[in-house]
PDB file of C-alpha atoms in Angstrom:
ATOM      1  CA  UNK H  17     -14.798   4.354   9.067  1.00 82.00           C
ATOM      2  CA  UNK H  18     -13.030   5.538   5.951  1.00 86.00           C
ATOM      3  CA  UNK H  19     -13.998   3.798   2.719  1.00 90.00           C
ATOM      4  CA  UNK H  20     -12.194   4.291  -0.568  1.00 94.00           C
ATOM      5  CA  UNK H  21     -13.850   3.438  -3.881  1.00 95.00           C
ATOM      6  CA  UNK H  22     -12.278   3.347  -7.306  1.00 96.00           C
ATOM      7  CA  UNK H  23     -14.243   3.469 -10.516  1.00 92.00           C
ATOM      8  CA  UNK H  24     -14.039   1.823 -12.957  1.00 91.00           C
ATOM      9  CA  UNK H  25     -12.738  -1.510 -11.718  1.00 93.00           C
ATOM     10  CA  UNK H  26     -11.249  -2.187 -15.141  1.00 96.00           C
ATOM     11  CA  UNK H  27     -10.541  -0.060 -18.170  1.00 95.00           C
ATOM     12  CA  UNK H  28      -9.247  -0.924 -21.618  1.00 97.00           C
ATOM     13  CA  UNK H  29      -8.126   1.803 -24.025  1.00 96.00           C
ATOM     14  CA  UNK H  30      -6.182   2.047 -27.276  1.00 97.00           C
ATOM     15  CA  UNK H  31      -2.673   3.401 -27.156  1.00 97.00           C
ATOM     16  CA  UNK H  32      -2.412   7.173 -27.289  1.00 97.00           C
ATOM     17  CA  UNK H  33      -5.652   7.954 -25.514  1.00 96.00           C
ATOM     18  CA  UNK H  34      -5.875  10.283 -22.552  1.00 97.00           C
ATOM     19  CA  UNK H  35      -7.714   8.734 -19.626  1.00 95.00           C
ATOM     20  CA  UNK H  36      -8.967   9.477 -16.137  1.00 96.00           C
ATOM     21  CA  UNK H  37      -9.124   7.145 -13.170  1.00 97.00           C
ATOM     22  CA  UNK H  38     -11.418   8.044 -10.299  1.00 97.00           C
ATOM     23  CA  UNK H  39     -11.082   7.643  -6.556  1.00 97.00           C
ATOM     24  CA  UNK H  40     -13.612   8.665  -3.932  1.00 97.00           C
ATOM     25  CA  UNK H  41     -13.423   8.547  -0.150  1.00 96.00           C
ATOM     26  CA  UNK H  42     -16.145   8.857   2.454  1.00 94.00           C
ATOM     27  CA  UNK H  43     -14.343  10.833   5.167  1.00 89.00           C
ATOM     28  CA  UNK H  44     -12.987  14.121   3.856  1.00 88.00           C
ATOM     29  CA  UNK H  45     -10.734  14.596   6.903  1.00 86.00           C
ATOM     30  CA  UNK H  46      -7.673  13.197   5.203  1.00 88.00           C
ATOM     31  CA  UNK H  47      -4.021  14.079   5.663  1.00 86.00           C
ATOM     32  CA  UNK H  48      -2.886  13.079   2.199  1.00 88.00           C
ATOM     33  CA  UNK H  49      -3.766  10.877  -0.754  1.00 92.00           C
ATOM     34  CA  UNK H  50      -1.375   8.691  -2.670  1.00 93.00           C
ATOM     35  CA  UNK H  51      -1.654   6.994  -6.050  1.00 95.00           C
ATOM     36  CA  UNK H  52       0.182   3.715  -6.585  1.00 95.00           C
ATOM     37  CA  UNK H  53       0.825   1.449  -9.496  1.00 95.00           C
ATOM     38  CA  UNK H  54       0.847  -2.336  -9.029  1.00 94.00           C
ATOM     39  CA  UNK H  55       2.256  -4.650 -11.675  1.00 91.00           C
ATOM     40  CA  UNK H  56       1.435  -8.373 -11.644  1.00 82.00           C
ATOM     41  CA  UNK H  57       3.772 -10.251  -9.352  1.00 75.00           C
ATOM     42  CA  UNK H  58       5.344  -7.050  -8.117  1.00 78.00           C
ATOM     43  CA  UNK H  59       4.886  -4.628  -5.289  1.00 84.00           C
ATOM     44  CA  UNK H  60       3.354  -1.201  -5.251  1.00 89.00           C
ATOM     45  CA  UNK H  61       5.159   1.766  -6.742  1.00 90.00           C
ATOM     46  CA  UNK H  62       4.222   5.212  -5.524  1.00 89.00           C
ATOM     47  CA  UNK H  63       3.297   7.555  -8.372  1.00 93.00           C
ATOM     48  CA  UNK H  64       2.078  10.742  -6.742  1.00 93.00           C
ATOM     49  CA  UNK H  65       1.340  11.979  -3.245  1.00 90.00           C
ATOM     50  CA  UNK H  66      -0.969  14.947  -2.660  1.00 91.00           C
ATOM     51  CA  UNK H  67      -1.092  16.632   0.733  1.00 88.00           C
ATOM     52  CA  UNK H  68      -4.537  17.722   1.909  1.00 88.00           C
ATOM     53  CA  UNK H  69      -3.595  21.368   1.367  1.00 90.00           C
ATOM     54  CA  UNK H  70      -2.721  20.764  -2.279  1.00 92.00           C
ATOM     55  CA  UNK H  71      -5.036  20.608  -5.284  1.00 94.00           C
ATOM     56  CA  UNK H  72      -2.861  18.651  -7.683  1.00 94.00           C
ATOM     57  CA  UNK H  73       0.480  17.039  -8.366  1.00 93.00           C
ATOM     58  CA  UNK H  74       2.135  16.296 -11.672  1.00 95.00           C
ATOM     59  CA  UNK H  75       4.811  13.853 -12.712  1.00 93.00           C
ATOM     60  CA  UNK H  76       5.536  13.438 -16.388  1.00 95.00           C
ATOM     61  CA  UNK H  77       2.369  12.273 -18.154  1.00 96.00           C
ATOM     62  CA  UNK H  78       0.561  11.841 -14.859  1.00 97.00           C
ATOM     63  CA  UNK H  79      -1.539  14.436 -13.103  1.00 97.00           C
ATOM     64  CA  UNK H  80      -3.399  13.779  -9.886  1.00 96.00           C
ATOM     65  CA  UNK H  81      -6.020  16.152  -8.523  1.00 97.00           C
ATOM     66  CA  UNK H  82      -7.640  16.302  -5.118  1.00 97.00           C
ATOM     67  CA  UNK H  83     -10.968  17.800  -4.111  1.00 96.00           C
ATOM     68  CA  UNK H  84     -10.979  17.122  -0.417  1.00 92.00           C
ATOM     69  CA  UNK H  85     -14.353  18.673   0.332  1.00 92.00           C
ATOM     70  CA  UNK H  86     -16.142  16.424  -2.130  1.00 94.00           C
ATOM     71  CA  UNK H  87     -14.037  13.378  -1.292  1.00 95.00           C
ATOM     72  CA  UNK H  88     -12.648  12.863  -4.779  1.00 97.00           C
ATOM     73  CA  UNK H  89      -9.359  12.435  -6.552  1.00 97.00           C
ATOM     74  CA  UNK H  90      -8.578  11.772 -10.177  1.00 97.00           C
ATOM     75  CA  UNK H  91      -5.490  10.421 -11.884  1.00 97.00           C
ATOM     76  CA  UNK H  92      -5.094  11.706 -15.404  1.00 97.00           C
ATOM     77  CA  UNK H  93      -2.797   9.798 -17.750  1.00 97.00           C
ATOM     78  CA  UNK H  94      -1.891  11.562 -20.964  1.00 97.00           C
ATOM     79  CA  UNK H  95      -1.002   9.804 -24.196  1.00 97.00           C
ATOM     80  CA  UNK H  96      -1.309   6.335 -22.717  1.00 97.00           C
ATOM     81  CA  UNK H  97       1.212   3.633 -23.645  1.00 97.00           C
ATOM     82  CA  UNK H  98       1.113  -0.172 -23.394  1.00 97.00           C
ATOM     83  CA  UNK H  99       3.683   0.113 -20.605  1.00 96.00           C
ATOM     84  CA  UNK H 100       1.061   1.938 -18.533  1.00 97.00           C
ATOM     85  CA  UNK H 101      -0.919  -1.290 -18.249  1.00 97.00           C
ATOM     86  CA  UNK H 102      -1.145  -2.099 -14.534  1.00 97.00           C
ATOM     87  CA  UNK H 103      -3.500  -1.818 -11.592  1.00 96.00           C
ATOM     88  CA  UNK H 104      -3.731   1.684 -10.144  1.00 97.00           C
ATOM     89  CA  UNK H 105      -4.548   2.076  -6.474  1.00 96.00           C
ATOM     90  CA  UNK H 106      -5.375   5.147  -4.491  1.00 96.00           C
ATOM     91  CA  UNK H 107      -4.888   5.328  -0.744  1.00 93.00           C
ATOM     92  CA  UNK H 108      -5.717   7.947   1.872  1.00 91.00           C
ATOM     93  CA  UNK H 109      -4.183   8.722   5.218  1.00 86.00           C
ATOM     94  CA  UNK H 110      -6.419  10.042   7.944  1.00 77.00           C
ATOM     95  CA  UNK H 111      -5.830  13.351   9.639  1.00 64.00           C
ATOM     96  CA  UNK H 112      -4.539  13.368  13.177  1.00 53.00           C
ATOM     97  CA  UNK H 113      -3.871   9.700  12.868  1.00 57.00           C
ATOM     98  CA  UNK H 114      -2.720   8.433  16.212  1.00 52.00           C
ATOM     99  CA  UNK H 115      -1.970   4.977  14.900  1.00 53.00           C
ATOM    100  CA  UNK H 116       0.846   5.714  12.561  1.00 57.00           C
ATOM    101  CA  UNK H 117       0.818   6.247   8.852  1.00 62.00           C
ATOM    102  CA  UNK H 118      -1.943   3.781   8.089  1.00 75.00           C
ATOM    103  CA  UNK H 119      -3.225   3.972   4.548  1.00 84.00           C
ATOM    104  CA  UNK H 120      -6.753   3.017   3.560  1.00 89.00           C
ATOM    105  CA  UNK H 121      -6.726   1.619   0.034  1.00 92.00           C
ATOM    106  CA  UNK H 122      -9.249   1.380  -2.746  1.00 94.00           C
ATOM    107  CA  UNK H 123      -9.489  -1.897  -4.639  1.00 93.00           C
ATOM    108  CA  UNK H 124      -7.872  -0.445  -7.696  1.00 95.00           C
ATOM    109  CA  UNK H 125      -8.543   0.086 -11.386  1.00 97.00           C
ATOM    110  CA  UNK H 126      -7.019  -2.464 -13.727  1.00 96.00           C
ATOM    111  CA  UNK H 127      -5.854  -0.581 -16.811  1.00 97.00           C
ATOM    112  CA  UNK H 128      -5.017  -2.212 -20.134  1.00 97.00           C
ATOM    113  CA  UNK H 129      -3.556  -0.091 -22.918  1.00 97.00           C
ATOM    114  CA  UNK H 130      -3.757  -1.888 -26.242  1.00 96.00           C
ATOM    115  CA  UNK H 131      -1.107  -1.294 -28.913  1.00 94.00           C
TER     116      UNK H 131
ATOM    117  CA  UNK I  17      19.453   1.341  -4.473  1.00 78.00           C
ATOM    118  CA  UNK I  18      16.701   2.234  -2.021  1.00 78.00           C
ATOM    119  CA  UNK I  19      14.452  -0.718  -1.500  1.00 91.00           C
ATOM    120  CA  UNK I  20      12.228  -2.805   0.731  1.00 94.00           C
ATOM    121  CA  UNK I  21      13.107  -6.488   0.538  1.00 95.00           C
ATOM    122  CA  UNK I  22      10.759  -9.282   1.513  1.00 96.00           C
ATOM    123  CA  UNK I  23      11.578 -12.968   1.767  1.00 97.00           C
ATOM    124  CA  UNK I  24      10.413 -15.395   0.689  1.00 96.00           C
ATOM    125  CA  UNK I  25       8.482 -14.239  -2.361  1.00 94.00           C
ATOM    126  CA  UNK I  26       6.402 -17.412  -2.439  1.00 95.00           C
ATOM    127  CA  UNK I  27       5.587 -19.815   0.363  1.00 96.00           C
ATOM    128  CA  UNK I  28       3.361 -22.851   0.634  1.00 96.00           C
ATOM    129  CA  UNK I  29       2.891 -24.301   4.094  1.00 95.00           C
ATOM    130  CA  UNK I  30       0.485 -26.388   6.145  1.00 95.00           C
ATOM    131  CA  UNK I  31      -1.864 -25.413   8.920  1.00 96.00           C
ATOM    132  CA  UNK I  32      -0.149 -24.915  12.256  1.00 95.00           C
ATOM    133  CA  UNK I  33       3.451 -24.785  11.067  1.00 96.00           C
ATOM    134  CA  UNK I  34       5.062 -21.594  12.346  1.00 96.00           C
ATOM    135  CA  UNK I  35       6.568 -19.331   9.729  1.00 97.00           C
ATOM    136  CA  UNK I  36       8.296 -15.962   9.463  1.00 97.00           C
ATOM    137  CA  UNK I  37       8.293 -13.549   6.558  1.00 98.00           C
ATOM    138  CA  UNK I  38      11.213 -11.168   6.703  1.00 98.00           C
ATOM    139  CA  UNK I  39      11.227  -7.529   5.675  1.00 98.00           C
ATOM    140  CA  UNK I  40      14.243  -5.275   5.453  1.00 98.00           C
ATOM    141  CA  UNK I  41      14.655  -1.690   4.272  1.00 97.00           C
ATOM    142  CA  UNK I  42      17.883   0.157   3.542  1.00 95.00           C
ATOM    143  CA  UNK I  43      16.554   3.713   3.738  1.00 92.00           C
ATOM    144  CA  UNK I  44      16.853   4.234   7.504  1.00 92.00           C
ATOM    145  CA  UNK I  45      13.069   4.671   7.693  1.00 91.00           C
ATOM    146  CA  UNK I  46      11.428   4.944  11.078  1.00 89.00           C
ATOM    147  CA  UNK I  47       8.017   3.708  10.021  1.00 89.00           C
ATOM    148  CA  UNK I  48       7.344   0.174   8.794  1.00 92.00           C
ATOM    149  CA  UNK I  49       4.144  -1.778   8.348  1.00 93.00           C
ATOM    150  CA  UNK I  50       2.625  -4.977   7.005  1.00 96.00           C
ATOM    151  CA  UNK I  51      -0.421  -5.261   4.765  1.00 95.00           C
ATOM    152  CA  UNK I  52      -2.307  -8.151   3.289  1.00 96.00           C
ATOM    153  CA  UNK I  53      -4.103  -7.950  -0.036  1.00 94.00           C
ATOM    154  CA  UNK I  54      -7.165 -10.062  -0.756  1.00 93.00           C
ATOM    155  CA  UNK I  55      -9.586 -10.012  -3.709  1.00 88.00           C
ATOM    156  CA  UNK I  56     -12.618  -7.897  -2.921  1.00 85.00           C
ATOM    157  CA  UNK I  57     -11.058  -6.533   0.257  1.00 88.00           C
ATOM    158  CA  UNK I  58      -8.102  -4.555  -1.046  1.00 87.00           C
ATOM    159  CA  UNK I  59      -5.050  -3.926   1.108  1.00 91.00           C
ATOM    160  CA  UNK I  60      -5.520  -3.971   4.858  1.00 92.00           C
ATOM    161  CA  UNK I  61      -2.949  -3.119   7.476  1.00 91.00           C
ATOM    162  CA  UNK I  62      -1.896  -5.908   9.845  1.00 95.00           C
ATOM    163  CA  UNK I  63       0.682  -4.291  12.124  1.00 94.00           C
ATOM    164  CA  UNK I  64       2.883  -1.252  12.069  1.00 91.00           C
ATOM    165  CA  UNK I  65       5.951   0.051  13.837  1.00 92.00           C
ATOM    166  CA  UNK I  66       6.827   3.662  14.452  1.00 87.00           C
ATOM    167  CA  UNK I  67      10.385   2.895  15.541  1.00 88.00           C
ATOM    168  CA  UNK I  68      12.576   0.279  17.206  1.00 93.00           C
ATOM    169  CA  UNK I  69      10.692  -1.596  19.925  1.00 93.00           C
ATOM    170  CA  UNK I  70       7.474   0.327  19.112  1.00 90.00           C
ATOM    171  CA  UNK I  71       4.776  -1.725  17.403  1.00 92.00           C
ATOM    172  CA  UNK I  72       0.989  -1.607  17.310  1.00 90.00           C
ATOM    173  CA  UNK I  73      -1.973  -3.351  15.763  1.00 91.00           C
ATOM    174  CA  UNK I  74      -3.461  -2.376  12.455  1.00 89.00           C
ATOM    175  CA  UNK I  75      -6.892  -3.343  11.153  1.00 88.00           C
ATOM    176  CA  UNK I  76      -6.441  -7.122  10.977  1.00 94.00           C
ATOM    177  CA  UNK I  77      -3.817  -8.220  13.538  1.00 96.00           C
ATOM    178  CA  UNK I  78      -5.392 -11.518  14.636  1.00 96.00           C
ATOM    179  CA  UNK I  79      -3.107 -14.486  14.073  1.00 97.00           C
ATOM    180  CA  UNK I  80       0.013 -12.410  13.481  1.00 98.00           C
ATOM    181  CA  UNK I  81       2.964 -11.151  15.504  1.00 97.00           C
ATOM    182  CA  UNK I  82       5.725  -8.713  14.670  1.00 97.00           C
ATOM    183  CA  UNK I  83       8.944  -7.489  16.217  1.00 96.00           C
ATOM    184  CA  UNK I  84      11.174  -4.485  15.636  1.00 96.00           C
ATOM    185  CA  UNK I  85      14.504  -5.118  17.306  1.00 97.00           C
ATOM    186  CA  UNK I  86      16.468  -3.254  14.648  1.00 96.00           C
ATOM    187  CA  UNK I  87      15.451  -0.249  12.623  1.00 95.00           C
ATOM    188  CA  UNK I  88      15.927  -1.932   9.254  1.00 97.00           C
ATOM    189  CA  UNK I  89      14.040  -5.198   9.952  1.00 97.00           C
ATOM    190  CA  UNK I  90      10.363  -5.871  10.620  1.00 98.00           C
ATOM    191  CA  UNK I  91       9.536  -9.592  10.422  1.00 98.00           C
ATOM    192  CA  UNK I  92       5.966 -10.890  10.291  1.00 98.00           C
ATOM    193  CA  UNK I  93       5.392 -14.046  12.321  1.00 98.00           C
ATOM    194  CA  UNK I  94       2.548 -16.501  11.930  1.00 97.00           C
ATOM    195  CA  UNK I  95       2.704 -18.734  14.998  1.00 95.00           C
ATOM    196  CA  UNK I  96       0.017 -21.162  13.824  1.00 96.00           C
ATOM    197  CA  UNK I  97      -0.994 -20.377  10.244  1.00 97.00           C
ATOM    198  CA  UNK I  98      -4.518 -21.153   9.097  1.00 97.00           C
ATOM    199  CA  UNK I  99      -6.006 -21.319   5.572  1.00 97.00           C
ATOM    200  CA  UNK I 100      -7.698 -17.922   6.012  1.00 96.00           C
ATOM    201  CA  UNK I 101      -4.215 -16.410   6.143  1.00 97.00           C
ATOM    202  CA  UNK I 102      -3.619 -17.406   2.544  1.00 97.00           C
ATOM    203  CA  UNK I 103      -2.980 -14.019   0.971  1.00 97.00           C
ATOM    204  CA  UNK I 104      -0.516 -11.663  -0.678  1.00 95.00           C
ATOM    205  CA  UNK I 105       1.524  -9.813   1.931  1.00 97.00           C
ATOM    206  CA  UNK I 106       3.320  -6.510   1.541  1.00 96.00           C
ATOM    207  CA  UNK I 107       5.810  -4.786   3.774  1.00 96.00           C
ATOM    208  CA  UNK I 108       6.106  -1.002   3.553  1.00 93.00           C
ATOM    209  CA  UNK I 109       8.309   1.699   5.022  1.00 92.00           C
ATOM    210  CA  UNK I 110       8.456   5.467   5.091  1.00 87.00           C
ATOM    211  CA  UNK I 111      10.583   8.195   6.553  1.00 83.00           C
ATOM    212  CA  UNK I 112       9.205  10.056   9.535  1.00 65.00           C
ATOM    213  CA  UNK I 113       6.149   9.492  11.638  1.00 56.00           C
ATOM    214  CA  UNK I 114       3.669  12.028  10.380  1.00 54.00           C
ATOM    215  CA  UNK I 115       2.768  10.311   7.152  1.00 53.00           C
ATOM    216  CA  UNK I 116       3.868  13.171   4.968  1.00 60.00           C
ATOM    217  CA  UNK I 117       6.208  10.983   3.098  1.00 71.00           C
ATOM    218  CA  UNK I 118       5.774   8.404   0.411  1.00 78.00           C
ATOM    219  CA  UNK I 119       5.491   4.807   1.529  1.00 82.00           C
ATOM    220  CA  UNK I 120       7.752   2.329  -0.240  1.00 89.00           C
ATOM    221  CA  UNK I 121       6.513  -1.206  -0.711  1.00 91.00           C
ATOM    222  CA  UNK I 122       8.269  -4.528  -1.030  1.00 93.00           C
ATOM    223  CA  UNK I 123       7.570  -6.869  -3.951  1.00 92.00           C
ATOM    224  CA  UNK I 124       5.174  -8.996  -1.936  1.00 94.00           C
ATOM    225  CA  UNK I 125       5.049 -12.485  -0.467  1.00 96.00           C
ATOM    226  CA  UNK I 126       2.405 -14.863  -1.751  1.00 95.00           C
ATOM    227  CA  UNK I 127       1.483 -17.267   1.039  1.00 97.00           C
ATOM    228  CA  UNK I 128      -0.655 -20.371   0.696  1.00 97.00           C
ATOM    229  CA  UNK I 129      -1.691 -22.239   3.836  1.00 97.00           C
ATOM    230  CA  UNK I 130      -3.042 -25.723   3.111  1.00 95.00           C
TER     231      UNK I 130
END
């Protein structure tokens, strides 16, 4: 059974710092990995999706990497801003999933960027 | 604007009183699903639907029902809610069936069962 772990559970940084969030998964046979942002009282917003054949994806100040063989992904946030404060979740989709596009989620990293 | 809309956003009810949480998407997505989010357990899939009239169980389907009579709607039904169904619920949709595409999530429904 796939398990997804995110470390750290919470992170507090001063504005302007570069930071890395970590995600690990136990079954390397994944189809893709997706990073989400969750704001309090709101739903999940997809940030980046990496297919299993890809090594990284970039969007603005965000860069997500994937090392499928070692079961790891990182989300790099450059020049962090207070508006980046949120909970960040990673989720993986199994390969050859016969039960639809089920995502297995980590519990998230709660990020606080202090002005 | 492309979106997934859930209603209600907040609901307090009592044990045994049937309720329905609606979910609607305007992106003509084939795939829709329901998740619940609980502290220490993360998000877990309840049910999913790969198209109209095609639904199947996720990881935690007990106590829930769904239907997919129209492509845009995927309601979650609790026939006899119990306190252990107190949770934050999310509906999600995506284009296509192979999971290559980004899943879009609704804003969530916070349910309390007393």
